[in-house]
Coordinates of C-alpha atoms in Angstrom, one line a residue:
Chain A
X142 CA 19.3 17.8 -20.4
X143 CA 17.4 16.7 -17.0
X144 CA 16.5 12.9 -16.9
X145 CA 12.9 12.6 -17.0
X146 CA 10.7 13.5 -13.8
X147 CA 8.4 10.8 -12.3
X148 CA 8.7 7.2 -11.3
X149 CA 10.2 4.4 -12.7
X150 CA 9.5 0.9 -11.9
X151 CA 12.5 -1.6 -11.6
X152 CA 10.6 -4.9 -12.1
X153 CA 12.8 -6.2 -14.7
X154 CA 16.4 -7.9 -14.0
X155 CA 16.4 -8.9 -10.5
X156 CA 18.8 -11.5 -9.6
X157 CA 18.7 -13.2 -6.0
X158 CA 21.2 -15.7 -3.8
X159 CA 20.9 -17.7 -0.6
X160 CA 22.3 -15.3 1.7
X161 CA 24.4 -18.3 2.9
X162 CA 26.0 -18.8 -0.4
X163 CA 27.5 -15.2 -1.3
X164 CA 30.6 -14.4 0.1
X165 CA 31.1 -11.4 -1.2
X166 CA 29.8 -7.8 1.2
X167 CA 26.9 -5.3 0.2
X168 CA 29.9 -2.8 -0.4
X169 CA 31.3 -5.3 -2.9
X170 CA 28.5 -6.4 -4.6
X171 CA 27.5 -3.0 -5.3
X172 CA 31.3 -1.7 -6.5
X173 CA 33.7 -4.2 -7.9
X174 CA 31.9 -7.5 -8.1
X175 CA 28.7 -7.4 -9.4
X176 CA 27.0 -10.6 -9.8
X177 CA 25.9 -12.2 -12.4
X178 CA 24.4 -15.8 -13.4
X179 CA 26.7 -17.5 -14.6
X180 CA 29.3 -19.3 -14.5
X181 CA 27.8 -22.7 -13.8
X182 CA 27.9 -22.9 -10.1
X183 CA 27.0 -19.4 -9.3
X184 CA 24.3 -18.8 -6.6
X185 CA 22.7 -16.0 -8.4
X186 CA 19.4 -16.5 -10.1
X187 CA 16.9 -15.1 -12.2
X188 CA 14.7 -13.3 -9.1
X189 CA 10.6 -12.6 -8.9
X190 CA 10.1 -9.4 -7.7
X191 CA 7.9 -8.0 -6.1
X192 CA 7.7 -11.4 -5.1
X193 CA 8.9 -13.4 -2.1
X194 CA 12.3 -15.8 -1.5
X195 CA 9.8 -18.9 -2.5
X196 CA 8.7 -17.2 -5.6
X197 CA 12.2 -16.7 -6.7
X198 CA 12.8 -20.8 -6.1
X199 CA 9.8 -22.1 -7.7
X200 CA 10.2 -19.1 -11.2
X201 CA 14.5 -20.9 -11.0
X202 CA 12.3 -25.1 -10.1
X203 CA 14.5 -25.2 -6.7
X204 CA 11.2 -26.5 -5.4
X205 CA 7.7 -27.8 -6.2
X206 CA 4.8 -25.9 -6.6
X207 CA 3.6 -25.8 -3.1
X208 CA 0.0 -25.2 -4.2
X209 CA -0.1 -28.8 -6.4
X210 CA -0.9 -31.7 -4.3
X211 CA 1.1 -32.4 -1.2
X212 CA 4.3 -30.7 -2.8
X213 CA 4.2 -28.1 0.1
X214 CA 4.9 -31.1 2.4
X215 CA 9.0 -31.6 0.6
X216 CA 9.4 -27.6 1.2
X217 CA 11.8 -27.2 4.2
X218 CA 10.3 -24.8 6.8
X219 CA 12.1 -22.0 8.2
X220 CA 11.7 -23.5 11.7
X221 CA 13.7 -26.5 10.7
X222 CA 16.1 -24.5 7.9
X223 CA 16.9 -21.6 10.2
X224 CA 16.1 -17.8 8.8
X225 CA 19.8 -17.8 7.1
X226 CA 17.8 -20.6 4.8
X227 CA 15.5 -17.5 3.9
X228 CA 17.4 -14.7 3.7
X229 CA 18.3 -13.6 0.4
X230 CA 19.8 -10.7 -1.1
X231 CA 18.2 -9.3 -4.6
X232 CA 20.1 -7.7 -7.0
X233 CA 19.8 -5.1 -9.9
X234 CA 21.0 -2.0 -12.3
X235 CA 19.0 0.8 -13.5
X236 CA 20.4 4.2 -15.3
X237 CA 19.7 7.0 -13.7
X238 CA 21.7 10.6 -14.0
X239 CA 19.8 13.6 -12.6
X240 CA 20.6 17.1 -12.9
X241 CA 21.8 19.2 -10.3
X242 CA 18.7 20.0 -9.1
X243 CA 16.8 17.3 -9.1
X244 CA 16.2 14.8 -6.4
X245 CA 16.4 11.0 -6.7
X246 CA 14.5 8.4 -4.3
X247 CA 14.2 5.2 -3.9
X248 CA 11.5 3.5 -2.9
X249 CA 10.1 0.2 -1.9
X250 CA 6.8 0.2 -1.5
X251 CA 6.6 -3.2 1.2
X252 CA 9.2 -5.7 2.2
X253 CA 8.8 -8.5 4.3
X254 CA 10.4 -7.9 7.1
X255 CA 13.7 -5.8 7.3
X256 CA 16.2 -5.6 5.2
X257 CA 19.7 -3.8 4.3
X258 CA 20.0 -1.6 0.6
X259 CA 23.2 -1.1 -0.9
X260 CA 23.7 1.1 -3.8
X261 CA 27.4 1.8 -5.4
X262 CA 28.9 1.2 -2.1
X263 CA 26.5 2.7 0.2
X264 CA 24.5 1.4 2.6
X265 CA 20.9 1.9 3.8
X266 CA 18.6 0.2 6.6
X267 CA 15.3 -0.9 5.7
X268 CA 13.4 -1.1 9.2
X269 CA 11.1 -3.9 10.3
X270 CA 7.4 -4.2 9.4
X271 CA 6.1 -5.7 6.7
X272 CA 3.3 -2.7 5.9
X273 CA 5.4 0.5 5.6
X274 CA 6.9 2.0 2.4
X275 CA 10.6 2.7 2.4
X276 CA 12.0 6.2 0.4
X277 CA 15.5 6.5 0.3
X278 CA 16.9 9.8 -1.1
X279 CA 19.6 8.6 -3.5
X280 CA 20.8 11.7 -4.7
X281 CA 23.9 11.8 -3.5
X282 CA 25.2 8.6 -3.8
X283 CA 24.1 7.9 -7.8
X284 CA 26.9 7.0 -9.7
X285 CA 28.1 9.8 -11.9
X286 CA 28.4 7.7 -15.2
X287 CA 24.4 6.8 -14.8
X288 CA 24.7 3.1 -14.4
X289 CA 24.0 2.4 -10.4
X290 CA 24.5 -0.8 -8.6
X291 CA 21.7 -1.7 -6.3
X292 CA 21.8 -4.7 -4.0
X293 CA 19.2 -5.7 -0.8
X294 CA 19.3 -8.5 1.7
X295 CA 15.5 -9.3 2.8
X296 CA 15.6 -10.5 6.5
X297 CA 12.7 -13.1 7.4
X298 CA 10.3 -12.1 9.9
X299 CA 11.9 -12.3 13.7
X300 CA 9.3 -14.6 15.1
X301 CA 8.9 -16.9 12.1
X302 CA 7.5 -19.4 14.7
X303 CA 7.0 -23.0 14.4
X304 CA 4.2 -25.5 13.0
X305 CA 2.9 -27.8 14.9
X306 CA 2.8 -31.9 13.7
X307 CA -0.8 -31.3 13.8
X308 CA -0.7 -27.8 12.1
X309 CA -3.3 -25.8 13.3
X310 CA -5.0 -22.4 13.5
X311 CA -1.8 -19.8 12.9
X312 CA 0.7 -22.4 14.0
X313 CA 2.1 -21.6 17.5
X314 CA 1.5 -17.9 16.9
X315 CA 4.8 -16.6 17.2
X316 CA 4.6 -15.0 13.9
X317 CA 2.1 -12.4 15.6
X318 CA 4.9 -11.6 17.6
X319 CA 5.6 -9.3 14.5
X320 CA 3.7 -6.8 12.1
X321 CA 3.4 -9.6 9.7
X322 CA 1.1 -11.3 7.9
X323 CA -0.2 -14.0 9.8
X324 CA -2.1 -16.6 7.7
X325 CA 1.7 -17.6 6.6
X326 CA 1.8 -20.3 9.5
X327 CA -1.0 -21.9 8.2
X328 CA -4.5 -21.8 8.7
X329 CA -8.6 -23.5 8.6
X330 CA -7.9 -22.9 4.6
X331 CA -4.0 -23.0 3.9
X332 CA -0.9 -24.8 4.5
X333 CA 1.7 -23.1 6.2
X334 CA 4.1 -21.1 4.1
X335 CA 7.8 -22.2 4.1
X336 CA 9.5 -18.7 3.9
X337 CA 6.6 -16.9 6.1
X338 CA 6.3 -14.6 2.8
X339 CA 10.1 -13.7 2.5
X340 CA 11.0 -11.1 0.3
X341 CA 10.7 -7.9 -1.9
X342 CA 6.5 -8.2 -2.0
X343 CA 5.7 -4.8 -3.8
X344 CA 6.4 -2.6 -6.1
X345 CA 10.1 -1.1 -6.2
X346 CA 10.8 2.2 -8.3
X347 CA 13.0 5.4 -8.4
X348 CA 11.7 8.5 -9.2
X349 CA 12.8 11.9 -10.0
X350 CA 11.4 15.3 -8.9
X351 CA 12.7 19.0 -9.0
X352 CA 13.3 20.5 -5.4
X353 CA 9.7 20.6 -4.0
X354 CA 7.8 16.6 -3.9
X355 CA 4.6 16.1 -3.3
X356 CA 4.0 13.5 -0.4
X357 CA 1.0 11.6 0.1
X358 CA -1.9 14.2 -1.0
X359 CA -5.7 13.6 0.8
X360 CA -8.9 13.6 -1.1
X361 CA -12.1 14.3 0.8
X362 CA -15.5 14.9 -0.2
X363 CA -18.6 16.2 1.4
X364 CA -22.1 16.1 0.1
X365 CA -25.4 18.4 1.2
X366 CA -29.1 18.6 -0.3
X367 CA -28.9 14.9 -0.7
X368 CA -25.6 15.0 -2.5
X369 CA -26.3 17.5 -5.5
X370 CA -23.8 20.1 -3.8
X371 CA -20.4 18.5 -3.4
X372 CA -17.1 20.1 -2.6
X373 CA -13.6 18.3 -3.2
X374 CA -11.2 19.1 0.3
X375 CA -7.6 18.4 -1.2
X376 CA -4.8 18.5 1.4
X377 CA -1.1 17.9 0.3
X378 CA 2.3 17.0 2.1
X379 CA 5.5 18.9 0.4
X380 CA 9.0 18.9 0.6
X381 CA 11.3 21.1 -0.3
X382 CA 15.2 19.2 -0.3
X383 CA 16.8 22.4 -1.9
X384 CA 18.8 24.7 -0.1
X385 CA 17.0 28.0 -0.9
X386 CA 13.7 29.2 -0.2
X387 CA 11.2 27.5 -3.0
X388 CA 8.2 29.8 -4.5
X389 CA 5.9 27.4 -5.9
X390 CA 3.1 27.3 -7.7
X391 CA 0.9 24.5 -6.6
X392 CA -1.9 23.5 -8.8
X393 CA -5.1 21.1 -8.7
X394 CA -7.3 20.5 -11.5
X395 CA -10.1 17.7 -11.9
X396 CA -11.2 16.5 -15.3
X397 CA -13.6 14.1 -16.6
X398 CA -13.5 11.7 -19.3
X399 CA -16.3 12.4 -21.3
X400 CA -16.0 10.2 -24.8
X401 CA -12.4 9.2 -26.1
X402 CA -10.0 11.5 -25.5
X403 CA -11.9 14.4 -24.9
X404 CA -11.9 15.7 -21.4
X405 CA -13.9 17.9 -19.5
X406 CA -12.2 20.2 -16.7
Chain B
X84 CA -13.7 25.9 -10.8
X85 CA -11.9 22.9 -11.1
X86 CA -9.1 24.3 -12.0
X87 CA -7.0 26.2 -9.5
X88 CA -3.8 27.3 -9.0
X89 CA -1.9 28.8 -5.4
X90 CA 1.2 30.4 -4.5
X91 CA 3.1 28.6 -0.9
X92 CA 7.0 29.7 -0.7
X93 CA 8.8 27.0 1.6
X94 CA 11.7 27.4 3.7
X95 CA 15.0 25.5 2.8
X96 CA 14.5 21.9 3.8
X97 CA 11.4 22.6 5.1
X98 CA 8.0 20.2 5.1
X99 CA 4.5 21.7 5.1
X100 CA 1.0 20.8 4.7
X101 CA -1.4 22.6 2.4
X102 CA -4.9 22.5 2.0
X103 CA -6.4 24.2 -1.5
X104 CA -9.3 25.6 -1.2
X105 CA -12.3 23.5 -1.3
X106 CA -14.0 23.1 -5.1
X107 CA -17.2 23.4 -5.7
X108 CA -19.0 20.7 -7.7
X109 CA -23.2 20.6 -8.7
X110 CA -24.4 17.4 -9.4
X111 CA -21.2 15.5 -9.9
X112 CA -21.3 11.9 -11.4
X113 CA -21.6 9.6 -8.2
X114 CA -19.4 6.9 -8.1
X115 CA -21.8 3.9 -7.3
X116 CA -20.9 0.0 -5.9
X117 CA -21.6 -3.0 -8.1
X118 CA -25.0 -3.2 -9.1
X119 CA -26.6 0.2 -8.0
X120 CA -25.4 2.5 -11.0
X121 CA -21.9 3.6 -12.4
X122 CA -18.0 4.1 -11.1
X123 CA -18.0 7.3 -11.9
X124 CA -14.0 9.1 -11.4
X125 CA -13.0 11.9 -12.0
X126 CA -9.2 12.3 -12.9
X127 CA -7.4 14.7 -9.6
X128 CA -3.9 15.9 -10.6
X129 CA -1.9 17.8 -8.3
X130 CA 1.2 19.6 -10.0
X131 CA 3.6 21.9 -8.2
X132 CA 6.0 24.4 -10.4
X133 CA 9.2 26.0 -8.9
X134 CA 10.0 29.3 -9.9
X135 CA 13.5 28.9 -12.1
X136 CA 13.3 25.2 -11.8
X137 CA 9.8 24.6 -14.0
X138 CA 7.2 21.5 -13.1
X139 CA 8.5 20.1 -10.0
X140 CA 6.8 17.1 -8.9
X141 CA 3.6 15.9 -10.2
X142 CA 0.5 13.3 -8.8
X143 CA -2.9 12.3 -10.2
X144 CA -5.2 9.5 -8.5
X145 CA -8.5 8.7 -9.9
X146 CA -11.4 9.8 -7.5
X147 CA -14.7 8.9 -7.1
X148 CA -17.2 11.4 -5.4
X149 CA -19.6 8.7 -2.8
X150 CA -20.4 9.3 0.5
X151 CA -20.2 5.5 2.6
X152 CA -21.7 5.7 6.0
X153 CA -22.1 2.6 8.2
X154 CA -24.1 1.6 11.6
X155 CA -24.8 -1.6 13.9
X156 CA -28.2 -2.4 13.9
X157 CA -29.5 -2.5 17.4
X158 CA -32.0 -5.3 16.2
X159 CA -29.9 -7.4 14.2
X160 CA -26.5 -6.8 15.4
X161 CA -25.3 -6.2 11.9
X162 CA -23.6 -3.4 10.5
X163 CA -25.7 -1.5 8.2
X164 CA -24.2 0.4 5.2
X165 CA -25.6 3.3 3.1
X166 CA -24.4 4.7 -0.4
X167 CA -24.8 8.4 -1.0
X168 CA -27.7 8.4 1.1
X169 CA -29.3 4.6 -0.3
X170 CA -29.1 1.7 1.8
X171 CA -27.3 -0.7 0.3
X172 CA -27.9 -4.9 0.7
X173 CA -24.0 -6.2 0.8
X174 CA -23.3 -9.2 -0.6
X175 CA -19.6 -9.9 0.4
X176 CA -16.8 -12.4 -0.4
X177 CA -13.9 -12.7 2.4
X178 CA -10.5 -12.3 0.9
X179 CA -7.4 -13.2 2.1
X180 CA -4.9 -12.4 -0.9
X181 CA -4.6 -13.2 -4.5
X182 CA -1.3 -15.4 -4.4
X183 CA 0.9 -17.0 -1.4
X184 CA 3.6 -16.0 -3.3
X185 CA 2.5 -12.9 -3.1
X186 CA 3.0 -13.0 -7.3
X187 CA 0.3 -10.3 -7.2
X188 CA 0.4 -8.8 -11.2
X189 CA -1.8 -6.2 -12.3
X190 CA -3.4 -8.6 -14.2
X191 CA -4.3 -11.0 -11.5
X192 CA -5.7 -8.4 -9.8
X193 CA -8.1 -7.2 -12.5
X194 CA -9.2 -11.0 -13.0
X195 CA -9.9 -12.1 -9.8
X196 CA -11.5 -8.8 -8.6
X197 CA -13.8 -8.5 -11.9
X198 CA -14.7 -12.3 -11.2
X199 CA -15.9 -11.3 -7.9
X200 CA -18.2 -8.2 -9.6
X201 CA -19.5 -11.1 -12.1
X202 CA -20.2 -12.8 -9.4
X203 CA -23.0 -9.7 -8.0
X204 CA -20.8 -9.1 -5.3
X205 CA -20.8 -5.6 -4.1
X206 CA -18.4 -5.8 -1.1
X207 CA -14.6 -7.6 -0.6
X208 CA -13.3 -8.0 3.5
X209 CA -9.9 -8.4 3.6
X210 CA -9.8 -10.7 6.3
X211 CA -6.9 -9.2 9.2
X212 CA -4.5 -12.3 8.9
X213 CA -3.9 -11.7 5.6
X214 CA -2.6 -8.5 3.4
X215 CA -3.8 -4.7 3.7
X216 CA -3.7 -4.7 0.0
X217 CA -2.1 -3.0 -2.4
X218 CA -2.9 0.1 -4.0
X219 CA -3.9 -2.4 -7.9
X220 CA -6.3 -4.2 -5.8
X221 CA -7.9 -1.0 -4.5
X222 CA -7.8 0.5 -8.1
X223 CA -10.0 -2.8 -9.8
X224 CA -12.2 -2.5 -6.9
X225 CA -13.0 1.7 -7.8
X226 CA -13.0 0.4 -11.2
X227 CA -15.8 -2.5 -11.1
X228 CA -18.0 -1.2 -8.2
X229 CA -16.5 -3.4 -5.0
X230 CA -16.6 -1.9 -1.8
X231 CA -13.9 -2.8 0.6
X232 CA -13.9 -3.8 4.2
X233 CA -10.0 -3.3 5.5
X234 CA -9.0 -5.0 8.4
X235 CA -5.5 -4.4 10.4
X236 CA -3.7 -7.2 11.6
X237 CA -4.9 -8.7 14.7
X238 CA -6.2 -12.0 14.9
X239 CA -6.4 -15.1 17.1
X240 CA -2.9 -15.0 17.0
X241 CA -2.4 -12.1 18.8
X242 CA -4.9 -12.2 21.7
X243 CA -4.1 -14.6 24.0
X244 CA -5.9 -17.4 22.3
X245 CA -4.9 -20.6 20.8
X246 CA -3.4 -23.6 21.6
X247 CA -0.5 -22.6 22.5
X248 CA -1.8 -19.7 23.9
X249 CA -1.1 -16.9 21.9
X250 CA 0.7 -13.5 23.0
X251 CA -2.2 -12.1 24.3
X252 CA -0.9 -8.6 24.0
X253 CA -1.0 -8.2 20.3
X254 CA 2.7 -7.7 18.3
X255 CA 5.3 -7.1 20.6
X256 CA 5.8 -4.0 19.3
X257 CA 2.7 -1.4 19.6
X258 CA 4.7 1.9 18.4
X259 CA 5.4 -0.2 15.0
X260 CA 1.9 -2.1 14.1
X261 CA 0.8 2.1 14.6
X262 CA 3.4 3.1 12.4
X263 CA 2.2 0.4 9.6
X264 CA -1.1 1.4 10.0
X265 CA -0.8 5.1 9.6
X266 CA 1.5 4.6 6.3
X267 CA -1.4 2.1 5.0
X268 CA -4.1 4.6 5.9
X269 CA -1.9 7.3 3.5
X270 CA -1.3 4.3 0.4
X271 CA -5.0 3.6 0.4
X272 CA -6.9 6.6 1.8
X273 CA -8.2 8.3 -1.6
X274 CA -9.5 5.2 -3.2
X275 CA -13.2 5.5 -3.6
X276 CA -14.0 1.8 -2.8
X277 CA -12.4 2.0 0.9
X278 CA -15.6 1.6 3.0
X279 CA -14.5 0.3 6.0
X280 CA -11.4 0.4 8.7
X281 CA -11.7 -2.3 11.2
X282 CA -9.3 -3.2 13.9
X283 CA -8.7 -6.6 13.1
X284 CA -10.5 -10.5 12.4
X285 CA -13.8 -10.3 14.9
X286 CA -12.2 -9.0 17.4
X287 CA -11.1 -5.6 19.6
X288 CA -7.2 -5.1 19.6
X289 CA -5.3 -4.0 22.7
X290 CA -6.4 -1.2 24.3
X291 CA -4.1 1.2 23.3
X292 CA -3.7 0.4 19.6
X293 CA -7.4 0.2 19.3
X294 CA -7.4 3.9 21.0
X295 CA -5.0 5.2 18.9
X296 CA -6.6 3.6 15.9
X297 CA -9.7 4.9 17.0
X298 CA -8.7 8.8 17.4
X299 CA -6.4 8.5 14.4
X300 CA -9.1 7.6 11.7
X301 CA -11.9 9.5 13.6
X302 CA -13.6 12.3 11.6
X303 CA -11.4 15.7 11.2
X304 CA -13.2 18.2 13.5
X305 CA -13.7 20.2 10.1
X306 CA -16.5 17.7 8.6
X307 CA -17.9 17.1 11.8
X308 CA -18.8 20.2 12.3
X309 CA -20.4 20.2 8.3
X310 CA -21.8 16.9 9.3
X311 CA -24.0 18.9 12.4
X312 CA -24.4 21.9 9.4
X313 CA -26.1 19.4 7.1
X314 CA -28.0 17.9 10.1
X315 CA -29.4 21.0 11.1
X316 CA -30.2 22.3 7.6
X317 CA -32.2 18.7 7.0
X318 CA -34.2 19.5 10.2
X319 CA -35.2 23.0 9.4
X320 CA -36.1 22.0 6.0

């Protein structure tokens, strides 16, 4: 029986640690030490993703609401903490067992701003820029039993920059050094943000597709006699990963909600 | 018609790029910003079928038929926006993001964007120091009528201003901010609301990365040339 096809969002059970504070390797973490919680002591904590690093502390009360009062004010920066401070690894475990010929990926949909994926052992690079999706085909390295191991350290932005006593218009601007958000060394409107926006920010999921995926299809429209002739232009991306020719049959249909359930096509 | 179904084979390992045949449609429901009629979508699923494998992959995307078109006024010096052929008055909010935690939940999303429809807004900017936003944001705005104004991220601190002087180069690395840009052009291309492209917060970016923006999101030859049909057929009629 193949698992089911399509995407799965892994939103739930995240744990994260202070880079600083795990001893253990990506290799490990994924294989024979998996964290947990507790005991009492442990770095690991409940983590907010998508979310970033200062998410995480605030959901775990490891620091104030920097959005009450002055609190932002007893948040150390990373200019003064150092991007170690910042850099966390997230952790998770999700089932998935695909059939022979289906395909697994990975995929995060935006991380800010490089990172490192492990999963049962393996490791992956996550590239810099914090507006670019990430697929990584998993196929071959799920665990055979189902039950995979999946562990990512979130670098900080390079150029993190520093704030100025007097704060200011985007800080010292270093943080435009990178493809960044840039508001995060403060601005006419905001205080500067402590992590520079840290962290797994968007949507993480898995999905599961036969040999041929479909990759990022285009809708266009164009309208004549003062748009009461339209035509729909649909252009589509695929991908075969199997090892044989693939005869598809690729098919487009466009429906209509007209009351309830019933649709028109 | 709006149903079709065609046959590609595809070479081991191999990556290709179809286009269906166009689809007709007469008098489609319009999709409409806040304030000037409805969102109308229409439901797009795209399905492919292997033969002695079954249903493949599958996508859907909810689609909205308008056609956005957008000038500078020589007079004013304002950009000028019309809706399926109606001028439209814009009454815009600037937007940075919904959280600085970037906690941004489906629900949030909803909220603030139907606050800003509430409000008789008809148009969001996201401002160019802040987030090309997700794909939830885009889908609220299709859903309650907000156009969007999408700016890349170039501000002040990328262009030589500021105190200190900023790099006045843009990021450090060009080939990267492009690469960013094109993968956030695919994430948000088909949503109905996306109005506008701009280069970044009131201002040009560096020469090259505003070329390459420029040529990358210019019209396909294909719809230029039915743009100059339907310009011709309006002056002989």
């Amino acid at each position: 029986m193949a698992v089911e096809m399509g995407k799965t969002v892994l939103d739930k059970g995240w744990l994260a640690a202070r880079s600083t504070e795990v001893d253990l390797t990506g290799v490990q973490l994924t294989t024979t030490h998996p964290p947990a919680i507790s005991p009492a002591g442990s770095p690991w904590m409940e983590a907010h993703v998508p979310g970033t690093v200062l998410a995480t502390l605030l959901k775990n009360k490891l620091i104030p609401d920097p959005f009450y009062g002055l609190e932002n004010e007893s948040i150390i920066d990373i200019a003064d903490s150092g991007r170690e401070y910042y850099t966390f690894w997230f952790f998770t475990s999700f089932q998935c067992k695909p059939m022979s010929n289906q395909h697994v990926n990975l995929n995060f949909r935006a991380i800010n701003y490089s990172g490192e994926v492990y999963l049962n052992g393996h490791r992956r690079v996550l590239p810099k820029g914090m507006f670019r999706r990430h697929s990584l085909d998993i196929t071959d390295i799920l665990h055979p039993d189902g039950q995979n191991l999946l562990a990512v350290i979130i670098y900080p932005p390079d150029h993190p920059g520093r704030i100025p006593p007097e704060g200011g218009q985007g800080g010292d601007h270093e943080i435009g050094k990178d493809v960044a958000t840039q508001y995060v060394e403060g601005w006419d409107w905001i205080a500067p943000i402590r992590d520079r926006n840290t962290g797994i920010w968007d949507e993480v999921s898995v999905s599961v597709t036969g040999p041929v995926k479909i990759v990022d299809p285009h809708l266009v429209s164009s309208f004549f006699d003062g748009c009461r002739r339209v035509y729909l232009h649909a252009t589509t991306e695929l991908v075969n990963n199997s090892a044989s020719v693939a005869e598809c049959d690729l098919n487009i249909q466009v429906t209509t909600e007209l009351e309830g359930n019933v649709c028109l096509v | 018609e709006h149903l079709q179904k065609e046959h590609v084979s595809i070479l081991p390992g191999g990556h290709v790029q179809y286009t269906f045949p166009e689809a007709f449609f007469y008098k489609p429901n319009l999709w409409w910003p806040n304030g000037m009629g409805k969102q109308s979508l229409y439901n797009v699923e795209i399905s492919v079928e292997v033969k002695g494998f079954g249903e493949s992959d599958s996508w859907s995307h909810p689609f909205g038929f308008r056609k956005i078109e957008s000038h500078i006024d020589s007079a004013t010096g304002g950009r000028l926006f019309k809706v399926n052929d109606q001028p439209i008055f814009i009454r815009g909010g600037n937007w940075i993001l919904s959280d600085g935690l970037l906690r941004l939940s489906d629900e949030r999303y909803k909220t603030d964007i139907k606050f800003h429809a509430d409000m008789n807004f008809n148009m969001i900017r996201c401002w160019g120091g802040g987030l090309a936003e997700r794909p939830e944001f885009y889908h609220y705005c299709d859903i309650y009528g907000l156009l969007v104004w999408q700016e890349f991220w170039i501000t002040g601190d990328v262009d030589g201003r500021g105190d200190p002087v900023s790099n006045p180069d843009g990021p450090l690395d060009h080939d990267l901010f492009m690469f960013c840009a094109r993968d956030t052009v695919k994430l948000l291309r088909n949503h109905p609301s996306l109005a506008l492209w701009v280069g970044g917060n009131e201002q040009v970016p560096p020469d090259d990365i505003n070329t390459a923006l420029k040529n990358d999101l210019k019209l396909h030859p294909y719809f230029q040339k039915i743009n100059e049909t339907e310009n011709l057929t309006k002056e002989l009629s």
